[in-house]
Short mmCIF file of C-alpha atoms (C1' of nucleotides) in Angstrom, two decimals:
data_model
loop_
_atom_site.label_atom_id
_atom_site.label_comp_id
_atom_site.label_asym_id
_atom_site.label_seq_id
_atom_site.Cartn_x
_atom_site.Cartn_y
_atom_site.Cartn_z
CA MET A 1 -20.54 26.62 19.02
CA PRO A 2 -21.38 24.29 16.49
CA LEU A 3 -18.37 25.12 14.39
CA ALA A 4 -15.95 25.20 17.10
CA GLU A 5 -17.38 21.67 18.09
CA SER A 6 -17.44 20.29 14.79
CA ARG A 7 -13.74 21.07 13.98
CA ASN A 8 -13.23 19.39 17.69
CA ALA A 9 -15.38 16.20 16.12
CA SER A 10 -13.49 16.15 12.93
CA ARG A 11 -10.15 16.82 14.79
CA ARG A 12 -11.08 13.62 17.32
CA ILE A 13 -11.82 11.77 14.12
CA LEU A 14 -8.58 12.52 12.23
CA SER A 15 -6.58 11.60 14.83
CA ALA A 16 -8.29 8.56 15.56
CA ALA A 17 -7.48 7.35 12.13
CA ARG A 18 -4.13 8.44 12.68
CA ALA A 19 -4.08 6.28 15.60
CA ILE A 20 -5.34 3.21 13.82
CA ALA A 21 -2.82 3.69 10.76
CA ALA A 22 0.07 4.01 13.25
CA ARG A 23 -0.89 0.84 14.93
CA GLU A 24 -2.33 -1.25 12.64
CA GLY A 25 -1.72 0.01 9.40
CA ALA A 26 -2.93 2.40 6.78
CA GLY A 27 -4.93 -0.63 5.37
CA ARG A 28 -6.87 -0.64 8.59
CA ILE A 29 -8.31 2.35 8.49
CA THR A 30 -12.29 1.54 8.12
CA ILE A 31 -15.27 3.45 9.22
CA ASP A 32 -16.26 1.66 11.83
CA ALA A 33 -12.84 1.52 13.21
CA VAL A 34 -12.35 4.91 12.96
CA ALA A 35 -15.69 5.57 14.92
CA LYS A 36 -14.90 3.06 17.95
CA GLU A 37 -11.46 4.68 17.92
CA SER A 38 -12.87 8.24 18.29
CA GLY A 39 -15.69 7.90 20.60
CA LEU A 40 -18.14 8.77 18.35
CA SER A 41 -20.48 6.81 16.78
CA LYS A 42 -20.99 5.42 13.65
CA GLY A 43 -23.43 7.92 12.36
CA GLY A 44 -21.77 10.59 13.84
CA LEU A 45 -18.64 9.94 11.66
CA LEU A 46 -20.66 9.95 8.98
CA TYR A 47 -22.19 13.06 9.74
CA ASN A 48 -18.82 14.59 9.58
CA PHE A 49 -17.60 13.09 6.86
CA PRO A 50 -19.79 11.60 4.56
CA THR A 51 -17.51 9.42 2.56
CA LYS A 52 -14.61 7.23 3.19
CA LYS A 53 -12.57 9.50 0.59
CA ALA A 54 -13.79 12.85 2.28
CA LEU A 55 -12.33 11.24 5.66
CA LEU A 56 -9.15 10.32 3.95
CA SER A 57 -9.08 13.91 1.76
CA GLY A 58 -9.63 15.22 5.52
CA LEU A 59 -6.43 13.41 6.81
CA LEU A 60 -4.63 15.16 3.78
CA ASP A 61 -5.87 18.42 4.53
CA GLN A 62 -4.79 18.24 8.03
CA MET A 63 -1.18 17.25 7.02
CA LEU A 64 -1.39 20.23 4.47
CA ALA A 65 -2.34 22.80 6.65
CA GLU A 66 0.22 21.34 9.30
CA HIS A 67 2.93 21.66 6.68
CA ARG A 68 2.22 25.15 5.36
CA ASP A 69 1.98 26.68 9.16
CA LEU A 70 5.68 25.19 10.11
CA LEU A 71 6.59 26.78 6.32
CA GLY A 72 5.25 29.99 7.74
CA SER A 73 6.90 30.07 10.98
CA VAL A 74 10.34 30.19 9.09
CA PRO A 75 11.28 34.11 9.01
CA GLU A 76 10.18 36.01 5.94
CA GLN A 77 13.76 37.13 5.03
CA HIS A 78 15.20 34.04 5.54
CA PRO A 79 16.92 33.17 2.59
CA LEU A 80 16.03 29.30 0.99
CA ARG A 81 13.04 29.61 3.56
CA THR A 82 11.18 27.06 1.75
CA LEU A 83 13.78 24.33 1.64
CA ARG A 84 14.32 25.01 5.09
CA GLY A 85 10.92 24.59 6.36
CA HIS A 86 10.54 21.84 4.19
CA LEU A 87 13.67 20.02 6.25
CA GLU A 88 11.84 21.18 9.15
CA THR A 89 8.19 19.53 8.50
CA ALA A 90 10.32 16.67 7.56
CA LEU A 91 11.93 16.68 10.99
CA GLN A 92 9.10 17.63 13.32
CA SER A 93 7.20 14.69 14.13
CA GLU A 94 10.33 13.05 15.31
CA GLY A 95 9.75 10.58 17.80
CA VAL A 96 6.29 10.76 17.36
CA THR A 97 4.70 7.50 17.04
CA ASP A 98 1.68 8.40 14.37
CA ASP A 99 2.77 9.76 11.66
CA LEU A 100 0.38 11.97 9.56
CA SER A 101 2.10 11.14 6.64
CA ILE A 102 0.63 7.82 6.69
CA ALA A 103 -2.48 9.57 5.12
CA ILE A 104 -0.32 9.22 1.84
CA LEU A 105 -0.40 5.62 1.86
CA ALA A 106 -3.89 5.11 2.80
CA ALA A 107 -4.88 7.42 0.05
CA ALA A 108 -2.58 6.35 -2.52
CA ALA A 109 -3.47 3.08 -1.72
CA LEU A 110 -7.48 3.10 -2.15
CA ASP A 111 -7.44 6.14 -4.56
CA PRO A 112 -4.41 7.42 -6.07
CA PRO A 113 -6.20 11.00 -7.29
CA LEU A 114 -7.02 11.90 -3.79
CA LEU A 115 -2.92 12.51 -3.85
CA ASP A 116 -3.62 15.82 -6.06
CA PRO A 117 -4.12 18.41 -3.70
CA LEU A 118 -0.92 17.46 -2.11
CA ARG A 119 0.89 17.46 -5.87
CA VAL A 120 -0.01 20.73 -6.56
CA GLU A 121 0.94 21.89 -3.14
CA LEU A 122 4.40 20.18 -3.77
CA ALA A 123 4.67 21.70 -7.22
CA ASP A 124 4.17 25.11 -5.38
CA ASP A 125 6.87 24.61 -3.17
CA LEU A 126 9.17 23.31 -5.22
CA GLU A 127 8.76 26.50 -7.48
CA ARG A 128 9.58 28.53 -4.56
CA ILE A 129 12.40 26.76 -3.98
CA VAL A 130 13.60 26.61 -7.07
CA SER A 131 13.14 30.80 -7.01
CA GLU A 132 15.18 31.10 -4.20
CA THR A 133 18.63 29.55 -5.10
CA GLN A 134 20.97 29.88 -7.81
CA ASP A 135 21.68 26.36 -7.86
CA ALA A 136 18.61 24.48 -8.54
CA PRO A 137 19.92 21.20 -9.04
CA GLY A 138 21.76 21.59 -6.16
CA ALA A 139 17.96 22.69 -4.02
CA MET A 140 16.49 19.60 -6.16
CA VAL A 141 18.81 16.93 -4.33
CA ALA A 142 17.93 18.46 -1.43
CA VAL A 143 14.61 18.28 -1.82
CA LEU A 144 14.87 14.86 -2.73
CA ALA A 145 16.80 14.08 0.44
CA ILE A 146 14.22 15.55 2.42
CA GLN A 147 11.45 13.24 0.71
CA GLY A 148 13.76 10.58 1.32
CA LEU A 149 13.68 11.18 5.10
CA ARG A 150 10.08 11.28 4.80
CA PHE A 151 10.00 7.80 2.70
CA GLN A 152 12.01 6.45 5.64
CA LYS A 153 10.63 7.16 8.92
CA LEU A 154 6.92 6.53 7.07
CA LEU A 155 7.88 3.22 6.24
CA ASN A 156 10.46 2.17 9.42
CA LEU A 157 12.79 1.84 7.06
CA PRO A 158 16.32 1.29 8.34
CA ASP A 159 18.69 4.29 9.27
CA GLY A 160 21.85 3.40 9.99
CA GLY A 161 21.43 4.08 13.81
CA ALA A 162 20.41 7.40 15.44
CA ASP A 163 23.93 8.82 15.24
CA LEU A 164 24.34 8.04 11.32
CA ARG A 165 20.96 9.65 10.94
CA ASP A 166 21.88 12.95 13.00
CA ARG A 167 24.97 13.31 11.05
CA ALA A 168 23.16 12.78 8.11
CA ILE A 169 20.67 15.62 8.83
CA GLU A 170 23.45 18.10 9.92
CA ARG A 171 25.14 17.38 6.59
CA LEU A 172 21.96 17.99 4.89
CA ARG A 173 21.89 20.97 6.91
CA THR A 174 25.32 22.58 5.78
CA MET A 175 24.58 21.48 2.24
CA ILE A 176 21.46 23.99 2.37
CA ASP A 177 23.39 26.44 4.10
CA GLU A 178 26.17 26.65 1.28
CA LEU A 179 23.73 26.47 -1.24
CA GLU A 180 22.52 29.70 -1.18
CA MET B 1 7.84 -29.74 -16.86
CA PRO B 2 5.92 -28.59 -13.40
CA LEU B 3 8.49 -26.81 -11.65
CA ALA B 4 9.29 -24.58 -14.57
CA GLU B 5 5.54 -24.23 -15.69
CA SER B 6 5.24 -23.32 -12.51
CA ARG B 7 7.25 -20.26 -12.54
CA ASN B 8 6.27 -19.21 -15.37
CA ALA B 9 2.64 -18.97 -14.19
CA SER B 10 4.02 -17.50 -10.88
CA ARG B 11 5.72 -14.77 -13.04
CA ARG B 12 2.74 -14.05 -14.91
CA ILE B 13 0.75 -14.11 -11.60
CA LEU B 14 2.94 -11.47 -10.51
CA SER B 15 3.41 -9.00 -13.56
CA ALA B 16 -0.77 -9.27 -13.74
CA ALA B 17 -0.23 -7.89 -9.60
CA ARG B 18 1.93 -5.31 -11.18
CA ALA B 19 0.00 -4.12 -14.38
CA ILE B 20 -3.00 -3.41 -12.04
CA ALA B 21 -1.43 -1.82 -9.31
CA ALA B 22 0.26 0.73 -12.00
CA ARG B 23 -3.09 0.72 -13.65
CA GLU B 24 -5.49 1.03 -10.81
CA GLY B 25 -3.35 1.78 -7.53
CA ALA B 26 -1.79 -0.28 -5.29
CA GLY B 27 -5.08 -0.92 -3.75
CA ARG B 28 -6.88 -2.94 -6.40
CA ILE B 29 -4.68 -5.76 -5.94
CA THR B 30 -7.40 -8.47 -5.66
CA ILE B 31 -7.08 -12.05 -6.39
CA ASP B 32 -10.04 -12.03 -8.17
CA ALA B 33 -8.62 -8.91 -10.33
CA VAL B 34 -5.14 -10.27 -10.22
CA ALA B 35 -6.62 -13.86 -11.56
CA LYS B 36 -8.58 -12.45 -14.16
CA GLU B 37 -5.50 -10.10 -15.34
CA SER B 38 -3.30 -12.91 -15.70
CA GLY B 39 -5.65 -15.40 -17.48
CA LEU B 40 -6.44 -17.77 -14.65
CA SER B 41 -8.74 -18.87 -12.65
CA LYS B 42 -9.15 -17.78 -9.27
CA GLY B 43 -8.43 -21.27 -8.06
CA GLY B 44 -5.32 -21.58 -10.05
CA LEU B 45 -3.71 -18.50 -8.81
CA LEU B 46 -4.79 -19.62 -5.37
CA TYR B 47 -2.60 -22.95 -6.19
CA ASN B 48 0.21 -20.99 -6.86
CA PHE B 49 0.03 -18.45 -4.05
CA PRO B 50 -2.14 -20.29 -1.34
CA THR B 51 -2.96 -16.47 0.31
CA LYS B 52 -2.61 -12.84 -0.26
CA LYS B 53 0.05 -12.34 1.82
CA ALA B 54 1.84 -15.04 -0.33
CA LEU B 55 1.23 -13.04 -3.30
CA LEU B 56 2.41 -9.65 -2.18
CA SER B 57 5.30 -11.06 -0.45
CA GLY B 58 6.15 -12.87 -3.98
CA LEU B 59 6.14 -9.41 -5.57
CA LEU B 60 8.45 -7.92 -2.67
CA ASP B 61 10.60 -11.01 -3.65
CA GLN B 62 10.72 -10.29 -7.09
CA MET B 63 11.40 -6.48 -6.29
CA LEU B 64 14.21 -7.55 -3.93
CA ALA B 65 15.71 -9.94 -6.37
CA GLU B 66 15.76 -7.81 -9.09
CA HIS B 67 17.53 -5.20 -6.95
CA ARG B 68 20.26 -7.53 -6.24
CA ASP B 69 20.67 -8.71 -9.70
CA LEU B 70 21.25 -5.35 -10.33
CA LEU B 71 23.77 -4.34 -7.24
CA GLY B 72 25.47 -7.45 -8.75
CA SER B 73 26.21 -6.20 -12.42
CA VAL B 74 28.21 -3.23 -10.92
CA PRO B 75 31.64 -4.01 -11.33
CA GLU B 76 33.30 -5.81 -8.57
CA GLN B 77 36.31 -2.76 -7.76
CA HIS B 78 34.12 -0.32 -8.33
CA PRO B 79 34.57 2.06 -5.17
CA LEU B 80 30.86 2.87 -3.95
CA ARG B 81 29.60 0.09 -5.90
CA THR B 82 26.59 -0.32 -3.45
CA LEU B 83 25.88 2.82 -3.31
CA ARG B 84 26.10 3.30 -7.43
CA GLY B 85 24.44 0.17 -7.78
CA HIS B 86 21.15 1.50 -5.42
CA LEU B 87 21.13 4.78 -7.75
CA GLU B 88 21.15 2.37 -11.00
CA THR B 89 18.41 0.49 -9.54
CA ALA B 90 16.29 3.33 -8.73
CA LEU B 91 16.81 5.33 -12.23
CA GLN B 92 16.36 1.87 -14.31
CA SER B 93 12.35 1.51 -14.05
CA GLU B 94 12.39 5.16 -15.88
CA GLY B 95 9.59 5.77 -18.02
CA VAL B 96 8.54 1.92 -17.07
CA THR B 97 4.65 2.35 -16.33
CA ASP B 98 4.45 -0.87 -13.91
CA ASP B 99 6.94 -0.04 -11.12
CA LEU B 100 7.24 -2.76 -8.88
CA SER B 101 7.91 -0.61 -5.73
CA ILE B 102 4.22 -0.53 -5.89
CA ALA B 103 3.99 -3.65 -4.10
CA ILE B 104 5.82 -1.60 -1.03
CA LEU B 105 2.73 0.49 -1.30
CA ALA B 106 0.52 -2.49 -1.35
CA ALA B 107 2.38 -4.34 1.51
CA ALA B 108 2.36 -1.56 3.76
CA ALA B 109 -1.03 -0.98 3.56
CA LEU B 110 -2.32 -4.30 3.80
CA ASP B 111 0.35 -5.59 6.51
CA PRO B 112 3.15 -3.66 7.38
CA PRO B 113 5.10 -6.72 8.50
CA LEU B 114 5.41 -7.77 5.07
CA LEU B 115 8.15 -5.32 4.44
CA ASP B 116 10.60 -6.63 7.08
CA PRO B 117 12.72 -8.44 4.38
CA LEU B 118 12.73 -5.57 2.81
CA ARG B 119 13.79 -3.85 5.96
CA VAL B 120 16.82 -6.19 6.68
CA GLU B 121 17.73 -6.20 2.67
CA LEU B 122 18.46 -2.14 3.15
CA ALA B 123 19.77 -2.57 6.44
CA ASP B 124 22.12 -4.85 4.91
CA ASP B 125 22.96 -2.66 1.93
CA LEU B 126 23.41 0.61 4.42
CA GLU B 127 26.11 -1.15 6.16
CA ARG B 128 28.13 -1.88 3.22
CA ILE B 129 27.43 1.86 1.47
CA VAL B 130 28.74 3.21 5.05
CA SER B 131 31.81 0.67 5.19
CA GLU B 132 32.76 1.82 1.42
CA THR B 133 33.46 5.22 1.96
CA GLN B 134 35.55 7.63 4.38
CA ASP B 135 32.45 9.82 4.31
CA ALA B 136 29.62 8.06 5.84
CA PRO B 137 27.09 11.24 6.54
CA GLY B 138 27.59 12.41 2.90
CA ALA B 139 26.84 9.07 1.58
CA MET B 140 23.56 8.57 3.94
CA VAL B 141 22.43 11.80 2.18
CA ALA B 142 22.98 10.28 -1.13
CA VAL B 143 21.09 7.13 0.02
CA LEU B 144 17.89 9.49 1.07
CA ALA B 145 18.01 11.63 -2.20
CA ILE B 146 17.77 7.80 -3.82
CA GLN B 147 15.13 7.20 -1.72
CA GLY B 148 13.49 10.65 -2.15
CA LEU B 149 13.87 9.70 -6.21
CA ARG B 150 11.86 6.08 -5.58
CA PHE B 151 9.16 7.86 -3.61
CA GLN B 152 8.86 10.65 -5.97
CA LYS B 153 8.08 8.49 -8.92
CA LEU B 154 6.16 5.67 -7.08
CA LEU B 155 3.25 8.56 -5.96
CA ASN B 156 3.94 10.45 -8.77
CA LEU B 157 4.89 13.81 -7.33
CA PRO B 158 6.22 16.32 -9.14
CA ASP B 159 9.75 16.79 -9.55
CA GLY B 160 10.21 20.09 -11.49
CA GLY B 161 10.24 19.07 -15.02
CA ALA B 162 12.46 16.14 -16.67
CA ASP B 163 15.11 18.95 -17.43
CA LEU B 164 15.65 19.87 -13.59
CA ARG B 165 15.40 16.27 -12.88
CA ASP B 166 17.63 14.81 -14.85
CA ARG B 167 20.27 17.74 -13.90
CA ALA B 168 19.34 17.14 -10.13
CA ILE B 169 20.21 13.77 -10.88
CA GLU B 170 23.81 14.36 -12.77
CA ARG B 171 24.26 16.58 -9.54
CA LEU B 172 23.60 13.62 -7.46
CA ARG B 173 26.17 11.48 -9.40
CA THR B 174 28.80 13.84 -9.02
CA MET B 175 28.10 14.14 -5.28
CA ILE B 176 28.63 9.83 -5.24
CA ASP B 177 31.75 10.42 -7.31
CA GLU B 178 33.45 13.17 -4.94
CA LEU B 179 32.71 10.83 -2.13
CA GLU B 180 35.35 8.55 -2.57
"C1'" DC C 1 -1.38 -53.32 -24.50
"C1'" DA C 2 -5.14 -51.61 -22.01
"C1'" DA C 3 -7.04 -50.87 -17.50
"C1'" DC C 4 -6.06 -48.65 -13.10
"C1'" DG C 5 -4.17 -45.04 -10.07
"C1'" DT C 6 -1.86 -40.63 -9.18
"C1'" DG C 7 -0.32 -36.44 -8.38
"C1'" DA C 8 0.25 -31.75 -10.29
"C1'" DA C 9 -1.87 -27.98 -12.31
"C1'" DC C 10 -6.26 -25.57 -12.39
"C1'" DC C 11 -11.06 -24.51 -12.49
"C1'" DG C 12 -15.26 -21.71 -10.53
"C1'" DA C 13 -19.11 -21.94 -7.80
"C1'" DC C 14 -19.75 -20.84 -3.37
"C1'" DC C 15 -19.72 -19.11 1.67
"C1'" DG C 16 -18.86 -15.84 5.38
"C1'" DG C 17 -17.05 -12.20 6.85
"C1'" DA C 18 -15.85 -7.09 6.46
"C1'" DC C 19 -16.85 -3.14 4.76
"C1'" DG C 20 -19.11 1.35 3.04
"C1'" DG C 21 -23.07 3.65 2.90
"C1'" DT C 22 -28.08 4.15 4.25
"C1'" DA C 23 -32.32 5.15 6.92
"C1'" DC C 24 -33.92 6.96 10.68
"C1'" DA C 25 -36.44 7.40 15.27
"C1'" DG C 26 -34.60 9.30 19.27
"C1'" DT C 27 -31.60 12.31 22.30
"C1'" DT C 28 -29.06 16.18 23.94
"C1'" DT C 29 -26.84 20.71 22.72
"C1'" DT C 30 -26.97 24.90 21.68
"C1'" DA D 1 -36.35 24.86 16.84
"C1'" DA D 2 -32.12 23.50 14.66
"C1'" DA D 3 -27.48 21.39 15.10
"C1'" DA D 4 -25.45 17.89 16.01
"C1'" DC D 5 -25.48 13.56 17.05
"C1'" DT D 6 -26.51 8.85 19.14
"C1'" DG D 7 -27.99 3.84 18.32
"C1'" DT D 8 -29.07 0.39 15.63
"C1'" DA D 9 -31.00 -2.07 11.63
"C1'" DC D 10 -30.38 -3.33 7.38
"C1'" DC D 11 -28.50 -3.34 2.40
"C1'" DG D 12 -25.29 -4.79 -1.41
"C1'" DT D 13 -21.01 -5.11 -2.35
"C1'" DC D 14 -16.43 -6.95 -2.31
"C1'" DC D 15 -13.41 -9.99 -0.86
"C1'" DG D 16 -10.26 -13.58 0.97
"C1'" DG D 17 -10.57 -18.32 1.16
"C1'" DT D 18 -12.74 -22.89 0.84
"C1'" DC D 19 -13.97 -27.11 -1.96
"C1'" DG D 20 -15.30 -30.46 -4.99
"C1'" DG D 21 -14.64 -31.26 -9.43
"C1'" DT D 22 -11.79 -31.81 -14.19
"C1'" DT D 23 -7.84 -32.57 -17.30
"C1'" DC D 24 -4.04 -34.65 -18.13
"C1'" DA D 25 0.93 -36.48 -18.46
"C1'" DC D 26 3.04 -40.24 -16.18
"C1'" DG D 27 3.73 -44.23 -13.97
"C1'" DT D 28 2.47 -49.26 -12.40
"C1'" DT D 29 -0.08 -53.28 -12.88
"C1'" DG D 30 -2.27 -57.56 -14.84
#
DNA sequence: CAACGTGAACCGACCGGACGGTACAGTTTT
DNA sequence: AAAACTGTACCGTCCGGTCGGTTCACGTTG
């Protein structure tokens, strides 16, 4: 099963990279470190990801794929499904230490163009979100708040405490509900 | 005038670092590059900022100082002044190429603890914002949206076009007005 | 006043280590 | 036998930081 194993190796490598980023910061994602963490040899890692850019863009791809999956899991006929999906994606990794979106940081710091796939995906989603509502500015504010949520978690910025944060999320939800 | 001149040198160095970050990405902030960009020698730069960490934390300090200044410029008796100030700070660098908040990226990538001063400042602001309103969750959502705005600009993420973005900001403003 | 000394600000060559990537001969897996 | 590695040696570059100067404005001293 060469293909399946290759995927397994890729996943192991990517999650190793995430672990390092979560533990020591995005800047510490080096080929040697990731190889060590994943249990592969350096050669083996470079067999799967021939360059560091490929590794980082693999991280982003994985993130985008997970994002797409979650979006797809929102019932088809649901109004504002893209917006709701976005909220869920942002909330999903709640509590998980190694937030995948750290890849964004690493990619942006190393080579900003790596973020291009993310940009087109996001532009797509935005368009869809706007088309799903009559209140485009309101939806946009919601999108901004969701992005703020991601940013906050990503950088471990203060959130006013779990209580306030939960109530804010609840508020966001009702805001979205009333948007329709 | 050693002190004043030193400050000028520091400012020149910091703005050089910002220019590089804006042009080539936060990851390209190296001591050599900043020295070259600022017109100083490497030794001269290291005289002003003995380590790279010091340089990056200097960037953050500058950003926080500017932020505080803008917050202070909001009329004292204005209700919700801290929240409004936050919005203005986020909007202020509109169009300016070298967004200072790139320092956040650089710092987070190189050494996450460097963000600690930002965290305490933000926690302070949050507390003040909450104390200035009866609708804490609503204010929190506004804060999140503002942070999302920053994030979006920082990473050059799509914003649905200038038109939609402006309308969303307008909406955010009225949301804040009605918060009081 | 001139000789000397001092410290701040700055220069730039250099060092050592980290890092991305190559190469390649062997080993295991399918 | 091909694919998927392992293990390691190696290369060149980049980068952070050191260090021994140099310049110069400013006292201090004889």
